[in-house]
């Protein structure tokens, strides 16, 4: 019976096709061998993990080595080279050692600026004496109590203009020397040849000051 035979064939073909799962189309890179099945697809409610690379500079480093020394809140922290002193070291050697330093605070920068403008062409001993005058004033109780207060006090230093200093060539050797001298004065590493001096003037002038003359160093005369 041709019709019945054809019907039977169609039914059998339909049953066979319904038992075969549909093939998955995946990139060849996901199949690592001919004997390994592909990775299963993620379910619809499952999200892939995203791993963010960590930059090299953000990785934790070893704890820094901290050199023992005076502690502060950071506003007037000293350079470690300023704190250390070498017994018998000359002023010239100290200045050479500290020339690479930067001012440790705004106050020390004011001190370096005054040394720079008042005595940058003077011998080192003269620059030290000028710096000590400012430090002595700050400690005396007769002037402002900070280096910046002393330097910017009205009518005291002619280089001050409108409560500000002129521009400074900070890459120059004279500024670096002034910074080193300021560090030496601030840390009291070396005494000048004009002890306790509070005033000075250039040798080219002769003001009628009623003060005790202490020393003449370079082109300045110092008084207390």
Short mmCIF file of C-alpha atoms in Angstrom, two decimals:
data_model
loop_
_atom_site.label_atom_id
_atom_site.label_comp_id
_atom_site.label_asym_id
_atom_site.label_seq_id
_atom_site.Cartn_x
_atom_site.Cartn_y
_atom_site.Cartn_z
CA UNK A 1 0.00 0.00 0.00
CA UNK A 2 2.01 2.97 -1.24
CA UNK A 3 0.20 5.64 0.74
CA UNK A 4 0.57 3.92 4.10
CA UNK A 5 4.26 3.17 3.51
CA UNK A 6 4.99 6.82 2.64
CA UNK A 7 3.14 7.99 5.73
CA UNK A 8 5.18 5.66 7.92
CA UNK A 9 8.46 6.98 6.51
CA UNK A 10 7.48 10.60 7.19
CA UNK A 11 6.49 9.82 10.79
CA UNK A 12 9.78 8.06 11.48
CA UNK A 13 11.77 10.97 10.00
CA UNK A 14 9.91 13.48 12.16
CA UNK A 15 10.62 11.47 15.34
CA UNK A 16 14.33 11.18 14.51
CA UNK A 17 14.77 14.91 13.88
CA UNK A 18 13.09 15.89 17.16
CA UNK A 19 15.66 13.94 19.28
CA UNK A 20 18.76 15.69 17.87
CA UNK A 21 19.85 18.88 19.72
CA UNK A 22 20.63 21.95 17.64
CA UNK A 23 24.33 22.59 17.04
CA UNK A 24 26.14 25.53 18.78
CA UNK A 25 28.12 27.83 16.56
CA UNK A 26 31.24 29.01 18.47
CA UNK A 27 34.56 30.40 17.38
CA UNK A 28 37.20 27.77 16.80
CA UNK A 29 39.38 29.39 19.49
CA UNK A 30 36.98 28.19 22.20
CA UNK A 31 37.50 24.55 21.30
CA UNK A 32 40.87 23.44 22.61
CA UNK A 33 40.81 19.92 21.19
CA UNK A 34 38.64 17.73 19.04
CA UNK A 35 37.80 15.64 22.10
CA UNK A 36 36.73 18.59 24.32
CA UNK A 37 33.27 20.10 24.17
CA UNK A 38 32.95 23.89 23.84
CA UNK A 39 32.59 26.03 26.97
CA UNK A 40 28.88 26.34 27.83
CA UNK A 41 27.30 29.70 27.13
CA UNK A 42 26.50 31.92 30.13
CA UNK A 43 22.96 31.91 31.39
CA UNK A 44 21.00 35.07 30.78
CA UNK A 45 21.20 36.14 34.46
CA UNK A 46 24.99 35.61 34.76
CA UNK A 47 27.45 38.43 33.97
CA UNK A 48 31.14 37.95 33.17
CA UNK A 49 33.79 39.23 35.66
CA UNK A 50 35.78 42.23 34.50
CA UNK A 51 39.33 42.33 35.88
CA UNK A 52 40.76 45.83 35.86
CA UNK A 53 44.55 45.88 35.41
CA UNK A 54 46.41 47.67 38.22
CA UNK A 55 48.97 50.25 37.01
CA UNK A 56 52.54 49.52 38.06
CA UNK A 57 52.86 52.80 39.97
CA UNK A 58 49.78 51.94 42.06
CA UNK A 59 51.20 48.72 43.41
CA UNK A 60 52.22 48.89 47.07
CA UNK A 61 55.90 49.43 47.72
CA UNK A 62 58.06 48.58 50.66
CA UNK A 63 57.84 50.91 53.64
CA UNK A 64 60.21 53.88 53.23
CA UNK A 65 63.28 54.10 55.40
CA UNK A 66 62.78 56.93 57.88
CA UNK A 67 65.88 58.64 59.20
CA UNK A 68 65.63 59.56 62.84
CA UNK A 69 65.46 63.25 63.54
CA UNK A 70 63.29 66.01 64.97
CA UNK A 71 59.60 65.56 64.27
CA UNK A 72 57.21 68.36 63.31
CA UNK A 73 53.88 68.94 61.65
CA UNK A 74 55.64 69.30 58.29
CA UNK A 75 55.30 73.09 58.02
CA UNK A 76 58.88 73.70 59.11
CA UNK A 77 60.46 70.32 58.58
CA UNK A 78 64.21 70.52 58.25
CA UNK A 79 66.26 68.88 55.56
CA UNK A 80 68.16 66.01 57.19
CA UNK A 81 71.46 67.48 55.99
CA UNK A 82 70.70 70.65 57.94
CA UNK A 83 70.18 68.76 61.17
CA UNK A 84 73.49 66.95 60.93
CA UNK A 85 76.70 68.77 61.69
CA UNK A 86 80.28 67.61 61.32
CA UNK A 87 82.64 68.57 64.16
CA UNK A 88 85.23 71.06 62.99
CA UNK A 89 83.59 71.50 59.58
CA UNK A 90 84.34 74.83 57.93
CA UNK A 91 81.63 77.25 56.80
CA UNK A 92 82.66 76.75 53.16
CA UNK A 93 82.32 72.97 53.51
CA UNK A 94 78.87 73.32 55.11
CA UNK A 95 77.68 75.59 52.33
CA UNK A 96 78.97 73.21 49.69
CA UNK A 97 77.20 70.30 51.38
CA UNK A 98 73.87 72.12 51.68
CA UNK A 99 73.72 73.84 48.30
CA UNK A 100 71.37 71.25 46.87
CA UNK A 101 68.82 71.82 49.65
CA UNK A 102 65.59 73.76 49.24
CA UNK A 103 64.12 76.06 51.89
CA UNK A 104 62.49 73.89 54.54
CA UNK A 105 59.68 76.38 55.18
CA UNK A 106 58.27 79.72 54.09
CA UNK A 107 60.07 81.33 57.02
CA UNK A 108 63.41 79.90 55.96
CA UNK A 109 62.75 81.13 52.43
CA UNK A 110 62.28 84.67 53.77
CA UNK A 111 65.61 84.35 55.59
CA UNK A 112 67.35 83.12 52.44
CA UNK A 113 65.81 85.97 50.43
CA UNK A 114 67.15 88.59 52.82
CA UNK A 115 70.62 87.03 52.75
CA UNK A 116 70.46 86.96 48.96
CA UNK A 117 69.45 90.57 48.44
CA UNK A 118 71.54 92.06 51.24
CA UNK A 119 74.77 90.12 50.85
CA UNK A 120 74.87 87.79 47.84
CA UNK A 121 78.16 89.34 46.66
CA UNK A 122 79.71 89.22 50.15
CA UNK A 123 82.06 86.54 51.48
CA UNK A 124 80.38 83.60 53.21
CA UNK A 125 81.21 85.00 56.65
CA UNK A 126 79.42 88.24 55.74
CA UNK A 127 76.35 86.38 54.49
CA UNK A 128 76.27 84.34 57.69
CA UNK A 129 76.41 87.51 59.78
CA UNK A 130 73.54 89.08 57.83
CA UNK A 131 71.46 85.95 58.34
CA UNK A 132 72.21 85.92 62.06
CA UNK A 133 71.05 89.52 62.43
CA UNK A 134 67.61 88.45 61.20
CA UNK A 135 67.61 85.39 63.45
CA UNK A 136 68.72 87.49 66.44
CA UNK A 137 65.92 89.97 65.80
CA UNK A 138 63.33 87.20 65.69
CA UNK A 139 64.54 85.99 69.11
CA UNK A 140 65.02 89.40 70.72
CA UNK A 141 61.41 90.32 71.51
CA UNK A 142 62.05 93.77 70.04
CA UNK A 143 61.06 92.82 66.51
CA UNK A 144 58.67 90.35 64.90
CA UNK A 145 59.00 86.77 66.13
CA UNK A 146 59.42 85.14 62.69
CA UNK A 147 61.96 85.57 59.92
CA UNK A 148 59.28 86.72 57.49
CA UNK A 149 57.94 89.17 60.07
CA UNK A 150 61.42 90.63 60.56
CA UNK A 151 62.19 90.84 56.85
CA UNK A 152 58.88 92.47 55.89
CA UNK A 153 58.72 94.85 58.84
CA UNK A 154 58.13 98.31 57.44
CA UNK A 155 61.21 100.43 56.77
CA UNK A 156 63.81 97.79 57.70
CA UNK A 157 65.08 96.39 54.39
CA UNK A 158 65.29 98.48 51.24
CA UNK A 159 64.88 95.55 48.84
CA UNK A 160 61.31 94.90 50.07
CA UNK A 161 58.71 96.38 47.74
CA UNK A 162 55.04 96.35 48.74
CA UNK A 163 55.44 93.50 51.23
CA UNK A 164 57.11 91.35 48.56
CA UNK A 165 60.56 90.46 47.32
CA UNK A 166 61.76 91.04 43.77
CA UNK A 167 62.21 88.01 41.53
CA UNK A 168 65.04 85.63 42.32
CA UNK A 169 67.11 83.56 39.87
CA UNK A 170 66.55 80.35 41.82
CA UNK A 171 68.73 78.21 39.59
CA UNK A 172 71.74 80.46 40.17
CA UNK A 173 74.67 79.74 42.45
CA UNK A 174 74.07 82.84 44.60
CA UNK A 175 70.54 81.76 45.53
CA UNK A 176 71.70 78.24 46.35
CA UNK A 177 74.41 79.71 48.58
CA UNK A 178 71.84 81.91 50.34
CA UNK A 179 69.59 78.90 50.94
CA UNK A 180 72.52 76.97 52.44
CA UNK A 181 73.46 79.91 54.69
CA UNK A 182 69.84 80.25 55.82
CA UNK A 183 69.76 76.55 56.73
CA UNK A 184 72.99 76.93 58.73
CA UNK A 185 71.64 79.97 60.58
CA UNK A 186 68.27 78.36 61.28
CA UNK A 187 69.86 75.17 62.66
CA UNK A 188 72.53 77.17 64.53
CA UNK A 189 75.31 75.12 63.02
CA UNK A 190 77.81 77.98 62.93
CA UNK A 191 78.22 81.23 64.85
CA UNK A 192 79.11 84.38 62.98
CA UNK A 193 81.89 86.82 63.83
CA UNK A 194 79.24 89.39 64.81
CA UNK A 195 77.64 87.82 67.91
CA UNK A 196 74.24 89.15 69.03
CA UNK A 197 74.24 91.81 66.30
CA UNK A 198 70.84 93.36 65.57
CA UNK A 199 71.78 96.00 62.99
CA UNK A 200 74.14 96.43 60.06
CA UNK A 201 74.85 98.91 57.31
CA UNK A 202 77.15 99.16 54.31
CA UNK A 203 80.64 100.54 54.91
CA UNK A 204 80.02 103.28 52.33
CA UNK A 205 77.56 105.07 54.65
CA UNK A 206 77.99 106.53 58.14
CA UNK A 207 74.66 106.73 59.98
CA UNK A 208 74.64 108.35 63.43
CA UNK A 209 73.66 105.21 65.29
CA UNK A 210 73.97 105.08 69.06
CA UNK A 211 74.70 101.38 69.17
CA UNK A 212 77.63 99.18 70.07
CA UNK A 213 79.77 98.31 67.10
CA UNK A 214 80.46 94.57 66.99
CA UNK A 215 82.38 93.78 63.79
CA UNK A 216 83.14 94.72 60.21
CA UNK A 217 82.77 91.80 57.82
CA UNK A 218 83.11 92.29 54.10
CA UNK A 219 81.26 95.46 53.13
CA UNK A 220 79.05 95.61 56.23
CA UNK A 221 79.43 96.96 59.76
CA UNK A 222 77.45 95.19 62.47
CA UNK A 223 76.02 96.59 65.72
CA UNK A 224 74.02 95.49 68.74
#
